[in-house]
Tab-separated table of C-alpha atoms in Angstrom:
chain	number	residue	atom	x	y	z
M	1	UNK	CA	54.266	27.875	-38.392
M	2	UNK	CA	53.312	24.413	-39.729
M	3	UNK	CA	55.847	21.442	-39.841
M	4	UNK	CA	55.808	21.406	-43.732
M	5	UNK	CA	57.020	25.061	-43.534
M	6	UNK	CA	59.561	24.192	-40.840
M	7	UNK	CA	61.021	21.462	-42.855
M	8	UNK	CA	61.505	23.619	-46.241
M	9	UNK	CA	63.419	26.324	-44.163
M	10	UNK	CA	66.056	23.886	-43.126
M	11	UNK	CA	69.401	23.865	-45.025
M	12	UNK	CA	69.374	21.389	-48.311
M	13	UNK	CA	70.411	17.684	-47.590
M	14	UNK	CA	69.209	17.894	-43.860
M	15	UNK	CA	66.873	15.150	-42.434
M	16	UNK	CA	63.440	16.125	-41.614
M	17	UNK	CA	62.568	15.965	-37.544
M	18	UNK	CA	59.550	13.212	-37.178
M	19	UNK	CA	56.413	14.695	-36.524
M	20	UNK	CA	55.812	14.658	-32.720
M	21	UNK	CA	53.486	11.421	-31.618
M	22	UNK	CA	50.027	12.061	-30.108
M	23	UNK	CA	49.381	10.729	-26.644
M	24	UNK	CA	46.730	8.455	-28.357
M	25	UNK	CA	49.262	6.957	-30.577
M	26	UNK	CA	51.993	6.256	-27.707
M	27	UNK	CA	49.475	4.900	-25.236
M	28	UNK	CA	46.595	2.274	-26.112
M	29	UNK	CA	43.231	3.096	-24.039
M	30	UNK	CA	41.922	0.301	-22.027
M	31	UNK	CA	38.238	-0.038	-22.173
M	32	UNK	CA	38.033	-3.010	-19.519
M	33	UNK	CA	38.203	-2.718	-16.014
M	34	UNK	CA	42.227	-3.154	-15.853
M	35	UNK	CA	43.899	-5.389	-13.869
M	36	UNK	CA	42.917	-7.138	-10.790
M	37	UNK	CA	43.709	-5.299	-7.609
M	38	UNK	CA	45.111	-7.928	-4.738
M	39	UNK	CA	42.648	-8.133	-2.168
M	40	UNK	CA	40.348	-5.785	-3.671
M	41	UNK	CA	37.254	-7.022	-2.162
M	42	UNK	CA	38.454	-6.151	1.213
M	43	UNK	CA	38.587	-2.479	0.748
M	44	UNK	CA	34.888	-1.669	1.094
M	45	UNK	CA	34.741	-3.748	4.235
M	46	UNK	CA	37.743	-2.435	5.888
M	47	UNK	CA	36.397	1.139	5.191
M	48	UNK	CA	33.154	0.322	6.963
M	49	UNK	CA	34.920	-0.924	9.946
M	50	UNK	CA	37.042	2.219	9.881
M	51	UNK	CA	33.903	4.436	9.936
M	52	UNK	CA	32.250	2.269	12.736
M	53	UNK	CA	35.450	2.318	14.729
M	54	UNK	CA	35.992	6.252	14.578
M	55	UNK	CA	32.181	6.313	15.004
M	56	UNK	CA	32.333	4.835	18.374
M	57	UNK	CA	35.569	5.940	19.515
M	58	UNK	CA	34.208	9.606	19.055
M	59	UNK	CA	31.029	8.832	20.712
M	60	UNK	CA	28.893	9.453	17.536
M	61	UNK	CA	27.329	5.787	17.942
M	62	UNK	CA	25.375	5.020	20.966
M	63	UNK	CA	26.634	1.702	22.528
M	64	UNK	CA	23.231	0.960	23.480
M	65	UNK	CA	22.244	0.971	19.795
M	66	UNK	CA	25.402	-0.307	18.133
M	67	UNK	CA	28.255	-1.699	20.155
M	68	UNK	CA	31.720	-0.939	19.266
M	69	UNK	CA	34.049	-3.190	17.264
M	70	UNK	CA	36.269	-4.100	20.444
M	71	UNK	CA	33.065	-4.984	22.332
M	72	UNK	CA	31.952	-7.343	19.738
M	73	UNK	CA	35.245	-9.081	19.438
M	74	UNK	CA	35.558	-9.647	23.099
M	75	UNK	CA	31.824	-10.939	23.308
M	76	UNK	CA	32.640	-13.436	20.267
M	77	UNK	CA	35.683	-14.645	22.212
M	78	UNK	CA	33.468	-15.173	25.436
M	79	UNK	CA	31.119	-17.061	23.035
M	80	UNK	CA	33.687	-19.237	21.697
M	81	UNK	CA	35.255	-19.935	24.938
M	82	UNK	CA	31.668	-21.044	26.315
M	83	UNK	CA	31.305	-23.257	23.056
M	84	UNK	CA	27.920	-21.512	22.493
M	85	UNK	CA	29.138	-20.155	19.061
M	86	UNK	CA	30.441	-23.366	17.935
M	87	UNK	CA	27.188	-25.035	18.614
M	88	UNK	CA	25.059	-23.052	17.214
M	89	UNK	CA	26.883	-22.677	14.175
M	90	UNK	CA	27.049	-26.288	13.383
M	91	UNK	CA	23.253	-26.182	13.891
M	92	UNK	CA	22.769	-23.524	11.411
M	93	UNK	CA	25.437	-25.109	8.911
M	94	UNK	CA	23.670	-28.355	8.710
M	95	UNK	CA	20.282	-26.884	8.298
M	96	UNK	CA	21.559	-24.517	5.482
M	97	UNK	CA	23.183	-27.469	3.898
M	98	UNK	CA	20.375	-29.808	3.857
M	99	UNK	CA	18.484	-27.110	2.396
M	100	UNK	CA	20.854	-26.371	-0.284
M	101	UNK	CA	21.060	-29.981	-1.073
M	102	UNK	CA	17.362	-30.706	-1.442
M	103	UNK	CA	16.698	-27.340	-3.536
M	104	UNK	CA	19.679	-27.747	-5.614
M	105	UNK	CA	18.435	-31.197	-6.528
M	106	UNK	CA	14.992	-30.490	-7.079
M	107	UNK	CA	16.182	-27.212	-9.217
M	108	UNK	CA	18.328	-29.200	-11.581
M	109	UNK	CA	15.869	-31.783	-12.057
M	110	UNK	CA	12.949	-29.757	-12.926
M	111	UNK	CA	15.431	-27.530	-14.917
M	112	UNK	CA	16.183	-30.550	-17.038
M	113	UNK	CA	12.757	-31.932	-17.435
M	114	UNK	CA	11.444	-28.621	-18.460
M	115	UNK	CA	14.352	-27.664	-20.829
M	116	UNK	CA	14.195	-30.929	-22.798
M	117	UNK	CA	10.652	-31.531	-23.238
M	118	UNK	CA	7.796	-29.101	-24.203
M	119	UNK	CA	5.272	-31.221	-22.084
M	120	UNK	CA	7.626	-30.810	-19.248
M	121	UNK	CA	7.988	-27.103	-19.785
M	122	UNK	CA	4.111	-26.686	-19.856
M	123	UNK	CA	3.657	-28.650	-16.608
M	124	UNK	CA	6.516	-27.477	-14.700
M	125	UNK	CA	7.511	-24.030	-15.734
M	126	UNK	CA	4.222	-22.120	-14.931
M	127	UNK	CA	3.923	-23.056	-11.534
M	128	UNK	CA	7.706	-22.435	-10.656
M	129	UNK	CA	7.032	-19.099	-12.163
M	130	UNK	CA	4.049	-18.505	-9.734
M	131	UNK	CA	6.514	-19.716	-6.963
M	132	UNK	CA	9.161	-17.169	-8.099
M	133	UNK	CA	6.518	-14.471	-7.617
M	134	UNK	CA	5.795	-15.743	-3.924
M	135	UNK	CA	8.528	-15.284	-1.626
M	136	UNK	CA	9.457	-18.167	0.118
M	137	UNK	CA	9.075	-16.675	3.517
M	138	UNK	CA	5.675	-15.878	3.112
M	139	UNK	CA	4.796	-19.512	2.802
M	140	UNK	CA	6.036	-19.857	6.459
M	141	UNK	CA	2.568	-19.778	8.071
M	142	UNK	CA	1.198	-22.328	5.512
M	143	UNK	CA	4.472	-24.441	6.251
M	144	UNK	CA	4.063	-24.422	9.955
M	145	UNK	CA	0.337	-25.701	9.459
M	146	UNK	CA	1.623	-28.494	7.197
M	147	UNK	CA	4.854	-29.632	8.940
M	148	UNK	CA	4.557	-28.224	12.343
M	149	UNK	CA	7.473	-25.862	13.827
M	150	UNK	CA	10.211	-28.612	13.705
M	151	UNK	CA	13.500	-29.106	11.621
M	152	UNK	CA	11.260	-30.295	8.689
M	153	UNK	CA	9.538	-27.040	8.005
M	154	UNK	CA	12.798	-25.182	8.451
M	155	UNK	CA	14.580	-27.334	5.909
M	156	UNK	CA	11.726	-27.311	3.256
M	157	UNK	CA	11.557	-23.436	3.721
M	158	UNK	CA	15.456	-22.986	3.007
M	159	UNK	CA	15.032	-25.706	-0.043
M	160	UNK	CA	12.287	-23.436	-1.458
M	161	UNK	CA	14.210	-20.508	-1.358
M	162	UNK	CA	17.134	-22.419	-3.115
M	163	UNK	CA	15.316	-24.192	-5.837
M	164	UNK	CA	13.763	-21.575	-7.745
M	165	UNK	CA	17.114	-19.166	-8.519
M	166	UNK	CA	18.617	-22.959	-9.632
M	167	UNK	CA	15.870	-23.721	-11.762
M	168	UNK	CA	15.534	-20.410	-13.510
M	169	UNK	CA	19.196	-20.002	-14.489
M	170	UNK	CA	19.747	-23.498	-15.317
M	171	UNK	CA	16.470	-23.694	-17.494
M	172	UNK	CA	17.544	-20.553	-19.319
M	173	UNK	CA	21.245	-22.015	-19.868
M	174	UNK	CA	19.504	-25.126	-21.530
M	175	UNK	CA	17.434	-22.938	-23.603
M	176	UNK	CA	20.471	-20.790	-24.796
M	177	UNK	CA	22.193	-23.892	-25.941
M	178	UNK	CA	23.138	-23.378	-29.892
M	179	UNK	CA	20.380	-25.674	-31.783
M	180	UNK	CA	23.194	-26.864	-34.084
M	181	UNK	CA	24.479	-29.129	-31.337
M	182	UNK	CA	21.041	-30.922	-30.932
M	183	UNK	CA	21.470	-31.458	-34.892
M	184	UNK	CA	24.949	-32.765	-34.604
M	185	UNK	CA	24.066	-35.006	-31.890
M	186	UNK	CA	21.333	-36.488	-33.948
M	187	UNK	CA	23.596	-36.646	-37.261
M	188	UNK	CA	26.115	-38.889	-34.917
M	189	UNK	CA	23.267	-41.021	-33.573
M	190	UNK	CA	23.858	-39.687	-30.113
M	191	UNK	CA	21.726	-41.528	-27.412
M	192	UNK	CA	19.401	-39.362	-25.207
M	193	UNK	CA	21.807	-40.428	-22.275
M	194	UNK	CA	24.952	-39.298	-24.370
M	195	UNK	CA	23.069	-36.074	-25.407
M	196	UNK	CA	22.306	-35.069	-21.604
M	197	UNK	CA	25.852	-35.804	-20.817
M	198	UNK	CA	27.829	-34.206	-23.500
M	199	UNK	CA	25.591	-31.441	-24.666
M	200	UNK	CA	22.984	-30.321	-22.197
M	201	UNK	CA	25.106	-30.458	-18.824
M	202	UNK	CA	28.086	-28.682	-20.318
M	203	UNK	CA	25.822	-26.042	-22.010
M	204	UNK	CA	23.840	-25.372	-18.725
M	205	UNK	CA	26.944	-25.247	-16.565
M	206	UNK	CA	27.293	-21.553	-16.706
M	207	UNK	CA	23.501	-21.019	-15.998
M	208	UNK	CA	23.557	-23.563	-13.226
M	209	UNK	CA	26.558	-22.061	-11.634
M	210	UNK	CA	25.200	-18.298	-11.789
M	211	UNK	CA	21.961	-19.934	-10.153
M	212	UNK	CA	24.095	-21.468	-7.106
M	213	UNK	CA	25.488	-18.090	-6.336
M	214	UNK	CA	21.761	-16.788	-5.832
M	215	UNK	CA	20.883	-20.109	-4.358
M	216	UNK	CA	23.530	-19.735	-1.580
M	217	UNK	CA	22.345	-16.299	-0.862
M	218	UNK	CA	18.778	-17.529	-0.486
M	219	UNK	CA	19.716	-20.168	1.481
M	220	UNK	CA	21.089	-17.927	4.594
M	221	UNK	CA	18.622	-15.372	3.905
M	222	UNK	CA	15.857	-18.228	4.923
M	223	UNK	CA	18.029	-19.408	7.542
M	224	UNK	CA	17.947	-16.043	9.386
M	225	UNK	CA	14.239	-16.079	9.435
M	226	UNK	CA	13.251	-19.699	10.267
M	227	UNK	CA	15.719	-19.770	13.052
M	228	UNK	CA	13.673	-17.369	14.578
M	229	UNK	CA	10.387	-19.465	14.512
M	230	UNK	CA	10.377	-21.474	17.578
M	231	UNK	CA	14.028	-22.668	17.208
M	232	UNK	CA	16.149	-23.856	20.337
M	233	UNK	CA	19.228	-23.641	18.776
M	234	UNK	CA	21.148	-21.742	15.952
M	235	UNK	CA	22.517	-18.562	15.178
M	236	UNK	CA	19.199	-17.003	14.403
M	237	UNK	CA	17.856	-18.483	17.800
M	238	UNK	CA	21.140	-16.926	19.695
M	239	UNK	CA	20.327	-13.379	18.245
M	240	UNK	CA	16.529	-13.619	18.868
M	241	UNK	CA	17.575	-14.200	22.538
M	242	UNK	CA	20.075	-11.484	22.706
M	243	UNK	CA	17.225	-9.141	21.273
M	244	UNK	CA	15.005	-10.233	24.215
M	245	UNK	CA	17.720	-8.961	26.834
M	246	UNK	CA	19.010	-5.969	24.502
M	247	UNK	CA	22.541	-7.412	23.923
M	248	UNK	CA	23.412	-5.648	20.567
M	249	UNK	CA	26.845	-7.218	20.716
M	250	UNK	CA	25.610	-10.715	20.534
M	251	UNK	CA	23.258	-9.575	17.624
M	252	UNK	CA	26.358	-8.054	15.798
M	253	UNK	CA	28.299	-11.186	16.067
M	254	UNK	CA	25.360	-13.291	14.602
M	255	UNK	CA	25.128	-10.622	11.936
M	256	UNK	CA	28.949	-11.033	11.193
M	257	UNK	CA	28.658	-14.810	11.136
M	258	UNK	CA	26.111	-14.807	8.718
M	259	UNK	CA	27.937	-12.249	6.504
M	260	UNK	CA	31.196	-14.359	6.582
M	261	UNK	CA	29.023	-17.677	5.883
M	262	UNK	CA	27.583	-15.998	2.747
M	263	UNK	CA	30.715	-14.497	1.583
M	264	UNK	CA	32.693	-17.812	2.090
M	265	UNK	CA	29.828	-19.689	0.362
M	266	UNK	CA	29.935	-17.447	-2.435
M	267	UNK	CA	33.670	-17.563	-2.777
M	268	UNK	CA	33.367	-21.245	-3.182
M	269	UNK	CA	30.964	-20.989	-5.828
M	270	UNK	CA	33.130	-18.283	-7.861
M	271	UNK	CA	36.192	-20.967	-7.374
M	272	UNK	CA	34.290	-23.810	-8.950
M	273	UNK	CA	32.905	-21.108	-11.685
M	274	UNK	CA	36.303	-20.217	-12.474
M	275	UNK	CA	37.933	-23.498	-12.560
M	276	UNK	CA	35.024	-24.905	-14.434
M	277	UNK	CA	34.792	-22.390	-17.003
M	278	UNK	CA	38.236	-21.484	-17.356
M	279	UNK	CA	38.015	-21.732	-21.375
M	280	UNK	CA	35.963	-18.683	-21.204
M	281	UNK	CA	37.678	-15.170	-21.857
M	282	UNK	CA	35.399	-12.282	-20.105
M	283	UNK	CA	36.436	-8.773	-18.933
M	284	UNK	CA	36.715	-10.124	-15.319
M	285	UNK	CA	40.083	-12.027	-16.593
């Protein structure tokens, strides 16, 4: 029986019952990802660690191929007690920071030069796109011939891996700035320096920070390789030496250190991005 028929059969003067609300009317559907889960990024690594521990304890994972987590922790403690881990980590961090510094400076400078001038874009953008198509690690044989096998070659290799993502994303950020801002700057007779300071740099900041997230990853990736080329110190050297003697526990320690360094550096860039771009409203919240 319909709702209208039920209302007509009631006694005269009786108040009609309100129609039942549908679930769609009582609860608004969320189309975004929802609220952030506290420490949600730790779920995946913890699950991976649980599978690794269970497989090692059950004997499904051969210790000669992959050491158990507790063995890796014990080895890390021994390396720290001996001071080997700290000294190698300091050397690796110095190489990565130098390469990141030089690569970021080169990427930003070239992006501004190409983004603010058609002539600059014609001169710079083509070679950078060619370099983008050539992996930085493929240039190592040529860099060894030019700079030898010392620290210069290692830092330059890291810098080459860093400057491309910084340039690409910063240049894209410059090119996507609304042209009306340039017209407004011309209207108020803003100088070239003022235009770069008040319009160009803030407008390119989101692209630059995105490029930095790729850049820090590229820095650690390049570091892994260059430290295995005639190095006498560093995390990569420690891992290469362990490979020679079949010490998988030390190799895993090195991988964990590289992973932690990548996560921490990416988290720092994300923190700067969240603070610097707090005015934006996105799905990430």
